[in-house]
Coordinates of C-alpha atoms in Angstrom, one line a residue:
M1 CA 177.9 142.7 203.9
S2 CA 179.3 140.7 206.8
Q3 CA 177.5 140.8 210.2
K4 CA 178.8 143.2 212.7
I5 CA 180.5 141.6 215.7
V6 CA 179.7 143.2 219.1
A7 CA 181.0 142.7 222.6
V8 CA 179.7 139.7 224.6
K9 CA 176.6 140.7 226.6
G10 CA 177.5 141.9 230.1
M11 CA 181.2 142.5 229.2
N12 CA 181.8 146.2 228.5
D13 CA 184.4 148.2 226.7
L14 CA 186.1 150.9 228.7
L15 CA 186.9 153.9 226.5
P16 CA 188.7 157.3 226.9
G17 CA 186.4 159.7 228.6
E18 CA 185.5 157.0 231.2
I19 CA 188.8 155.0 231.6
E20 CA 190.3 158.0 233.3
I21 CA 188.0 157.4 236.3
W22 CA 189.1 153.8 236.5
Q23 CA 192.8 154.9 236.4
H24 CA 192.1 157.4 239.2
V25 CA 190.6 154.6 241.3
E26 CA 193.6 152.3 240.6
R27 CA 196.2 155.0 241.4
L28 CA 194.5 155.9 244.6
T29 CA 194.3 152.1 245.5
R30 CA 198.1 151.7 245.1
E31 CA 198.9 154.9 247.0
L32 CA 196.6 154.4 249.9
F33 CA 196.9 150.6 250.4
G34 CA 200.7 151.1 250.3
R35 CA 200.4 153.4 253.3
F36 CA 198.9 150.5 255.2
G37 CA 201.7 148.1 254.2
Y38 CA 199.9 146.1 251.6
S39 CA 201.7 144.9 248.4
E40 CA 200.1 144.1 245.1
I41 CA 199.7 140.6 243.7
R42 CA 198.3 139.4 240.4
T43 CA 196.8 135.9 240.0
P44 CA 195.7 134.1 236.8
I45 CA 192.2 134.8 235.4
V46 CA 191.7 131.1 235.0
E47 CA 191.9 128.6 237.9
D48 CA 191.2 125.0 238.6
T49 CA 187.4 124.7 239.2
S50 CA 187.9 122.7 242.4
L51 CA 189.5 125.8 244.0
F52 CA 186.1 127.6 244.0
V53 CA 184.0 124.5 244.8
R54 CA 186.1 124.0 247.9
S55 CA 186.4 127.6 249.0
V56 CA 183.3 129.5 247.9
G57 CA 181.0 126.6 248.4
E58 CA 179.4 124.0 246.1
E59 CA 175.9 125.1 247.2
T60 CA 176.4 128.8 246.6
D61 CA 174.8 130.5 243.6
I62 CA 178.3 131.4 242.3
V63 CA 179.4 127.8 242.0
G64 CA 176.0 126.3 241.2
K65 CA 174.8 128.8 238.6
E66 CA 177.2 131.6 237.8
M67 CA 180.7 130.4 237.0
Y68 CA 182.1 130.3 233.5
T69 CA 183.5 126.7 233.6
F70 CA 185.0 124.7 230.7
D71 CA 187.2 121.7 230.0
D72 CA 190.6 122.6 228.4
K73 CA 192.3 120.5 225.7
A74 CA 193.8 118.2 228.4
G75 CA 190.3 117.6 229.9
R76 CA 190.9 119.6 233.0
S77 CA 187.9 121.6 234.4
L78 CA 188.9 125.2 234.6
S79 CA 186.9 128.3 235.6
L80 CA 187.2 132.0 235.0
R81 CA 187.7 133.4 238.5
P82 CA 184.4 134.7 240.1
E83 CA 186.1 136.3 243.0
G84 CA 189.6 137.1 244.2
T85 CA 190.0 135.7 247.7
A86 CA 190.3 132.0 246.8
P87 CA 193.0 132.6 244.1
A88 CA 195.0 134.7 246.6
A89 CA 194.8 132.0 249.2
R90 CA 195.9 129.4 246.6
A91 CA 198.9 131.6 245.8
Y92 CA 199.7 132.0 249.5
I93 CA 199.8 128.2 249.9
E94 CA 201.5 127.4 246.7
H95 CA 204.4 129.8 247.3
S96 CA 204.9 128.8 251.0
V97 CA 204.5 132.5 251.9
L98 CA 204.1 131.6 255.6
N99 CA 207.7 130.4 255.7
Q100 CA 208.8 133.8 254.4
E101 CA 206.8 136.1 256.7
P102 CA 204.4 135.5 259.6
L103 CA 202.1 138.4 258.7
T104 CA 201.3 139.0 255.0
R105 CA 199.2 141.8 253.6
W106 CA 198.3 141.7 249.9
Y107 CA 196.0 143.6 247.6
Y108 CA 194.8 142.9 244.0
M109 CA 192.7 144.5 241.3
G110 CA 191.3 143.0 238.1
P111 CA 188.4 141.4 236.2
M112 CA 186.1 138.7 237.7
F113 CA 183.4 136.7 235.8
R114 CA 179.9 135.5 236.8
Y115 CA 177.0 134.6 234.6
E116 CA 174.5 136.8 236.5
R117 CA 171.3 138.4 235.7
M118 CA 172.5 141.8 234.7
K119 CA 171.3 145.1 236.1
T120 CA 172.9 148.5 236.9
G121 CA 176.3 148.0 238.5
R122 CA 176.2 144.2 238.0
Y123 CA 177.9 142.8 234.9
R124 CA 179.2 139.4 233.7
Q125 CA 182.7 140.7 233.5
F126 CA 183.2 143.0 236.5
Y127 CA 186.2 144.4 238.3
Q128 CA 187.2 144.2 241.9
I129 CA 189.8 145.8 244.2
G130 CA 190.5 143.7 247.2
A131 CA 192.9 143.0 250.0
E132 CA 193.8 140.0 252.1
A133 CA 195.7 139.9 255.4
Y134 CA 197.1 136.5 256.6
G135 CA 198.5 135.6 260.0
A136 CA 196.7 137.7 262.5
K137 CA 193.7 136.4 264.4
E138 CA 193.2 139.6 266.5
A139 CA 190.3 142.0 266.1
A140 CA 192.8 144.8 265.3
Q141 CA 193.4 143.1 261.9
D142 CA 189.7 143.1 261.1
V143 CA 189.5 146.8 262.0
E144 CA 192.6 147.7 260.0
V145 CA 191.0 146.3 256.9
M146 CA 187.7 148.2 257.5
D147 CA 189.6 151.4 258.3
M148 CA 191.5 151.1 255.1
V149 CA 188.3 150.7 253.1
T150 CA 186.8 153.6 254.9
Q151 CA 189.8 155.9 254.1
F152 CA 189.7 154.7 250.5
L153 CA 186.1 155.6 250.0
Q154 CA 186.6 158.9 251.7
A155 CA 189.6 159.7 249.5
L156 CA 187.5 159.0 246.5
G157 CA 185.1 161.7 247.7
L158 CA 182.2 159.3 248.1
Q159 CA 179.4 160.2 250.5
D160 CA 176.5 158.5 252.2
I161 CA 178.1 155.0 252.5
T162 CA 177.3 153.0 255.6
L163 CA 179.4 150.3 257.1
N164 CA 177.3 147.3 258.2
L165 CA 178.8 144.9 260.7
N166 CA 178.0 141.5 262.0
S167 CA 179.6 138.3 263.4
L168 CA 178.8 134.8 262.2
G169 CA 180.5 133.0 265.1
D170 CA 182.6 130.0 264.5
E171 CA 182.5 126.2 264.6
A172 CA 182.0 126.2 268.4
C173 CA 178.8 128.3 268.4
R174 CA 177.4 128.3 264.9
P175 CA 175.8 124.8 265.1
A176 CA 173.4 125.9 267.8
Y177 CA 172.4 128.9 265.7
Y178 CA 172.0 126.7 262.7
E179 CA 169.7 124.4 264.6
K180 CA 167.4 127.2 265.7
L181 CA 167.5 128.9 262.3
V182 CA 166.5 125.7 260.5
E183 CA 163.7 125.1 263.0
Y184 CA 162.4 128.6 262.3
L185 CA 162.8 128.5 258.5
K186 CA 161.0 125.1 258.2
A187 CA 158.1 126.5 260.1
H188 CA 157.9 129.2 257.4
R189 CA 158.9 127.0 254.4
E190 CA 155.8 127.8 252.4
E191 CA 156.7 131.5 252.4
L192 CA 160.1 130.9 250.9
C193 CA 161.1 130.8 247.2
G194 CA 162.0 127.6 245.4
D195 CA 165.8 128.3 245.6
C196 CA 165.5 128.7 249.3
H197 CA 163.8 125.4 249.7
R198 CA 167.0 123.9 248.3
R199 CA 169.2 126.2 250.4
L200 CA 167.3 125.1 253.5
E201 CA 168.5 121.6 253.0
T202 CA 172.1 122.4 252.0
N203 CA 173.1 125.6 253.7
P204 CA 170.5 127.5 255.7
L205 CA 172.6 130.7 256.0
R206 CA 172.1 131.2 252.2
V207 CA 168.4 131.8 252.9
L208 CA 169.4 135.0 254.8
D209 CA 171.3 136.2 251.7
C210 CA 168.3 135.7 249.3
K211 CA 167.2 138.8 247.4
N212 CA 163.6 137.6 247.1
E213 CA 161.4 140.1 249.1
A214 CA 159.3 137.4 250.7
C215 CA 162.4 135.5 251.8
Q216 CA 163.8 138.7 253.2
A217 CA 160.7 139.3 255.2
V218 CA 160.9 135.8 256.7
A219 CA 164.6 136.2 257.5
A220 CA 164.0 139.6 259.2
K221 CA 161.9 137.9 261.9
G222 CA 164.2 134.9 262.4
P223 CA 166.6 134.3 265.3
S224 CA 169.7 136.5 265.5
V225 CA 173.1 135.0 265.2
L226 CA 174.4 137.4 267.8
E227 CA 172.3 135.7 270.4
F228 CA 174.3 132.5 270.0
L229 CA 177.9 133.7 270.0
C230 CA 180.2 131.9 272.3
E231 CA 182.3 133.9 274.7
P232 CA 185.5 134.1 272.5
C233 CA 183.4 135.2 269.5
R234 CA 181.5 137.7 271.6
D235 CA 184.7 139.1 273.0
H236 CA 186.2 139.3 269.5
F237 CA 183.1 141.1 268.1
D238 CA 183.0 143.5 271.1
D239 CA 186.7 144.3 270.5
V240 CA 186.1 145.0 266.8
Q241 CA 183.4 147.5 267.8
R242 CA 185.5 149.2 270.4
K243 CA 188.4 149.6 268.0
L244 CA 186.2 150.9 265.2
T245 CA 184.8 153.5 267.6
A246 CA 188.2 154.5 268.8
L247 CA 189.2 155.2 265.2
G248 CA 186.1 157.2 264.6
V249 CA 184.8 154.7 262.0
R250 CA 181.0 154.8 262.0
F251 CA 179.1 151.5 261.7
V252 CA 175.8 149.9 262.3
V253 CA 175.4 146.3 263.6
N254 CA 173.3 144.3 261.2
P255 CA 172.6 140.8 262.6
R256 CA 170.8 139.6 259.4
M257 CA 173.9 140.2 257.2
V258 CA 175.7 136.9 256.2
R259 CA 177.6 137.7 252.9
G260 CA 177.3 135.3 250.0
L261 CA 180.3 132.9 250.4
D262 CA 180.8 129.9 252.6
Y263 CA 184.3 130.6 254.0
Y264 CA 183.5 133.4 256.4
T265 CA 183.8 133.1 260.2
R266 CA 183.3 135.7 262.9
T267 CA 183.5 139.2 261.5
V268 CA 181.6 140.1 258.3
F269 CA 181.0 143.6 256.9
E270 CA 179.5 145.5 254.0
F271 CA 179.8 149.1 252.8
V272 CA 176.4 150.1 251.5
A273 CA 175.7 153.2 249.4
S274 CA 172.3 155.0 249.3
H275 CA 172.8 156.7 245.9
P276 CA 170.0 155.9 243.4
A277 CA 172.5 155.6 240.6
L278 CA 173.2 152.0 241.8
G279 CA 169.6 150.9 241.9
T280 CA 169.3 147.7 243.9
A281 CA 173.1 147.0 243.6
S282 CA 173.8 149.1 246.7
T283 CA 176.7 147.2 248.2
V284 CA 180.0 148.7 247.0
G285 CA 182.3 146.5 249.0
G286 CA 182.4 143.9 251.7
G287 CA 184.3 141.1 253.3
G288 CA 185.2 139.5 256.6
R289 CA 187.3 137.0 258.4
Y290 CA 187.9 133.5 257.1
D291 CA 190.2 131.7 259.5
K292 CA 189.7 128.2 258.1
L293 CA 190.0 128.9 254.4
V294 CA 193.7 128.5 254.0
K295 CA 193.7 125.2 255.9
S296 CA 190.7 123.9 254.0
L297 CA 192.6 124.4 250.7
G298 CA 195.5 122.2 251.9
G299 CA 197.6 125.0 253.5
P300 CA 198.7 125.7 257.1
D301 CA 196.3 126.7 259.8
V302 CA 196.6 130.5 259.2
P303 CA 193.9 133.1 260.2
A304 CA 192.9 135.6 257.5
V305 CA 190.7 138.6 256.8
G306 CA 189.9 140.5 253.7
F307 CA 187.5 142.5 251.5
A308 CA 186.7 143.4 247.9
C309 CA 185.1 146.5 246.4
G310 CA 183.2 146.5 243.1
V311 CA 185.0 149.0 240.8
D312 CA 182.1 149.2 238.4
R313 CA 179.9 150.5 241.1
L314 CA 182.5 152.9 242.5
V315 CA 182.8 154.4 239.0
L316 CA 179.1 154.8 238.7
L317 CA 179.1 156.8 241.9
L318 CA 182.1 158.9 240.8
K319 CA 180.4 159.7 237.6
E320 CA 177.6 161.2 239.6
S321 CA 180.0 163.2 241.8
Q322 CA 180.8 165.8 239.2
Q323 CA 184.5 165.4 239.8
K324 CA 186.8 165.8 236.8
F325 CA 189.2 163.0 236.0
A326 CA 190.3 163.4 232.4
A327 CA 193.9 164.3 231.9
T328 CA 194.1 167.0 229.3
P329 CA 197.2 168.0 227.3
D330 CA 199.6 170.7 228.7
L331 CA 200.2 171.9 225.1
F332 CA 198.8 171.6 221.6
I333 CA 201.2 172.3 218.8
A334 CA 199.7 173.6 215.6
V335 CA 201.6 174.0 212.3
A336 CA 201.1 177.1 210.2
D337 CA 202.5 175.7 207.0
A338 CA 203.3 172.3 205.6
D339 CA 207.1 173.0 205.4
S340 CA 207.2 173.2 209.2
Q341 CA 205.5 169.9 209.9
D342 CA 208.6 167.8 210.4
A343 CA 210.3 170.4 212.6
A344 CA 207.1 170.7 214.7
F345 CA 206.9 166.9 215.0
T346 CA 210.5 166.8 216.2
L347 CA 209.8 169.5 218.8
A348 CA 206.7 167.7 220.1
S349 CA 208.8 164.6 220.6
R350 CA 211.4 166.6 222.6
L351 CA 208.8 168.2 224.8
R352 CA 207.3 164.9 225.6
R353 CA 210.8 163.7 226.7
E354 CA 210.9 166.8 228.9
G355 CA 207.7 165.7 230.6
L356 CA 204.9 167.7 228.9
R357 CA 201.7 166.1 227.7
V358 CA 201.7 167.3 224.1
D359 CA 199.0 166.8 221.5
F360 CA 200.0 167.1 217.8
D361 CA 197.9 166.3 214.8
T362 CA 200.1 164.1 212.6
R363 CA 197.7 164.6 209.7
G364 CA 198.5 168.3 209.4
G365 CA 195.6 170.1 207.7
S366 CA 194.5 173.7 207.8
L367 CA 195.4 175.8 210.8
R368 CA 191.7 176.4 211.4
S369 CA 191.1 172.6 211.7
Q370 CA 194.1 172.2 214.0
M371 CA 192.8 175.0 216.3
K372 CA 189.4 173.3 216.5
R373 CA 191.2 170.1 217.6
S374 CA 193.1 172.1 220.2
D375 CA 189.9 173.5 221.6
K376 CA 188.4 170.0 221.7
S377 CA 191.4 168.5 223.4
G378 CA 191.2 170.8 226.4
A379 CA 194.9 171.7 226.2
A380 CA 196.0 174.4 228.6
F381 CA 198.2 176.1 225.9
T382 CA 198.5 176.2 222.1
L383 CA 201.7 176.9 220.2
V384 CA 201.4 177.9 216.5
L385 CA 204.6 177.2 214.7
G386 CA 205.7 178.1 211.2
G387 CA 208.8 179.1 209.3
Q388 CA 209.1 182.5 211.1
E389 CA 209.1 180.8 214.5
F390 CA 211.7 178.2 213.6
T391 CA 213.9 180.8 212.0
S392 CA 213.8 183.2 215.0
G393 CA 213.7 180.5 217.7
Q394 CA 210.8 182.5 219.3
A395 CA 207.1 181.9 219.5
K396 CA 204.0 182.8 221.5
L397 CA 202.0 180.6 223.8
K398 CA 198.3 181.0 223.6
R399 CA 196.6 180.4 226.9
M400 CA 193.3 178.6 226.0
A401 CA 191.5 180.0 229.0
G402 CA 192.1 183.5 227.7
G403 CA 194.6 186.2 228.3
E404 CA 197.5 187.8 226.4
P405 CA 199.9 185.5 224.5
I406 CA 203.1 184.6 226.3
P407 CA 206.5 185.1 224.4
V408 CA 208.6 182.0 224.7
A409 CA 211.9 180.7 223.3
L410 CA 211.6 177.3 221.6
D411 CA 214.4 176.0 223.8
D412 CA 212.4 177.1 226.9
I413 CA 208.9 175.9 226.2
A414 CA 208.7 173.1 228.9
R415 CA 209.9 175.4 231.7
T416 CA 207.6 178.2 230.6
V417 CA 204.5 176.0 230.4
R418 CA 205.1 174.6 233.9
A419 CA 205.8 178.0 235.3
Q420 CA 202.6 179.4 233.8
S421 CA 200.5 176.4 234.9
G422 CA 202.1 176.0 238.4
A423 CA 203.0 172.4 237.6
P424 CA 206.2 171.0 239.2
Q425 CA 209.4 170.8 237.2
V426 CA 210.1 167.3 235.7
A427 CA 213.5 165.9 234.9
P428 CA 213.9 165.1 231.2
A429 CA 213.6 161.5 230.1
A430 CA 216.8 159.6 229.4
T431 CA 217.8 159.4 225.8

């Protein structure tokens, strides 16, 4: 007997019963982000490795430890994308989008890949929804993005999610903070983990992002970046806070938050959930401003701001919310005798063209077994058809929630089902 093949560890199947939650999140994304004027893009899953080395940062854990990188048959180093901002920026540059429109708003959704230590809500193939806005340096653009995420999470019905806000300054004021931070961290070097010893030499901000409890305790007592902001960065951060307050978007200033990628400048933010279903993976989304990323990748000097949400974590929260997402059939057609199977099959096809969700057991079988399937499907109505019904052109709709059967003409089934369920009328599909 051959060995059973299973999915790659950390890369999960999404099956009916759960996929409906994902589809709900995706539908809401398209509808709500469209209100804000964002258009969908789709970038390749595989990119040139140098894209992530130059954008995310060579010293980050993502590039140093977590990327799925390989040489293709032409000897090129390629990587499965670990995040979505760098590919979007690459597409923005490659297609000369700046020459087409001065302000560009995009969103994306799809799988990302990182070879991480797995835990609840953290997988090696994971899914993100994100958005990028190019061309606006003003605080209003930062706030628009955060407002969009806030409305998105509220529309999903998620509660107890806190917006954490910080500013990392820019190239004018960050060096002074770096100097003071390095001085402080070196004085506490023995309290830091081995990874942070390396980070201290290559990128001190990464120490603040370490998940080691001892390192977090050291970071909590270190200098605050907000004390070093230059006047333009301070004014920008103040303006962000004023505009969030004006919109009624609640937030807390968290001066220890730095995010995990190298390209951020000025505003950074995270949406953090308190639900125990996520365990330690409590951040459901985050982002910030990256005004120098496009230029660093060979493009024009264009400011930008964006975010990404982890769909896997949103789905975990939605599972706990007791909301119902599964789309059940409007109608189940059962066949009373084998001679009526073909006619019932034809009727099911017609009703689907007329816009109904119709379940039909193509295997046939006993009426009893078909009725069991109807119960299991969750159909709103069941229609039992046999020779008598097809001869008379009349049948009876059984409401599965209970109640008297409803007489119906076979030519009027779709309208009757919608009328009884309160669903809107749908134009028939073109034939």
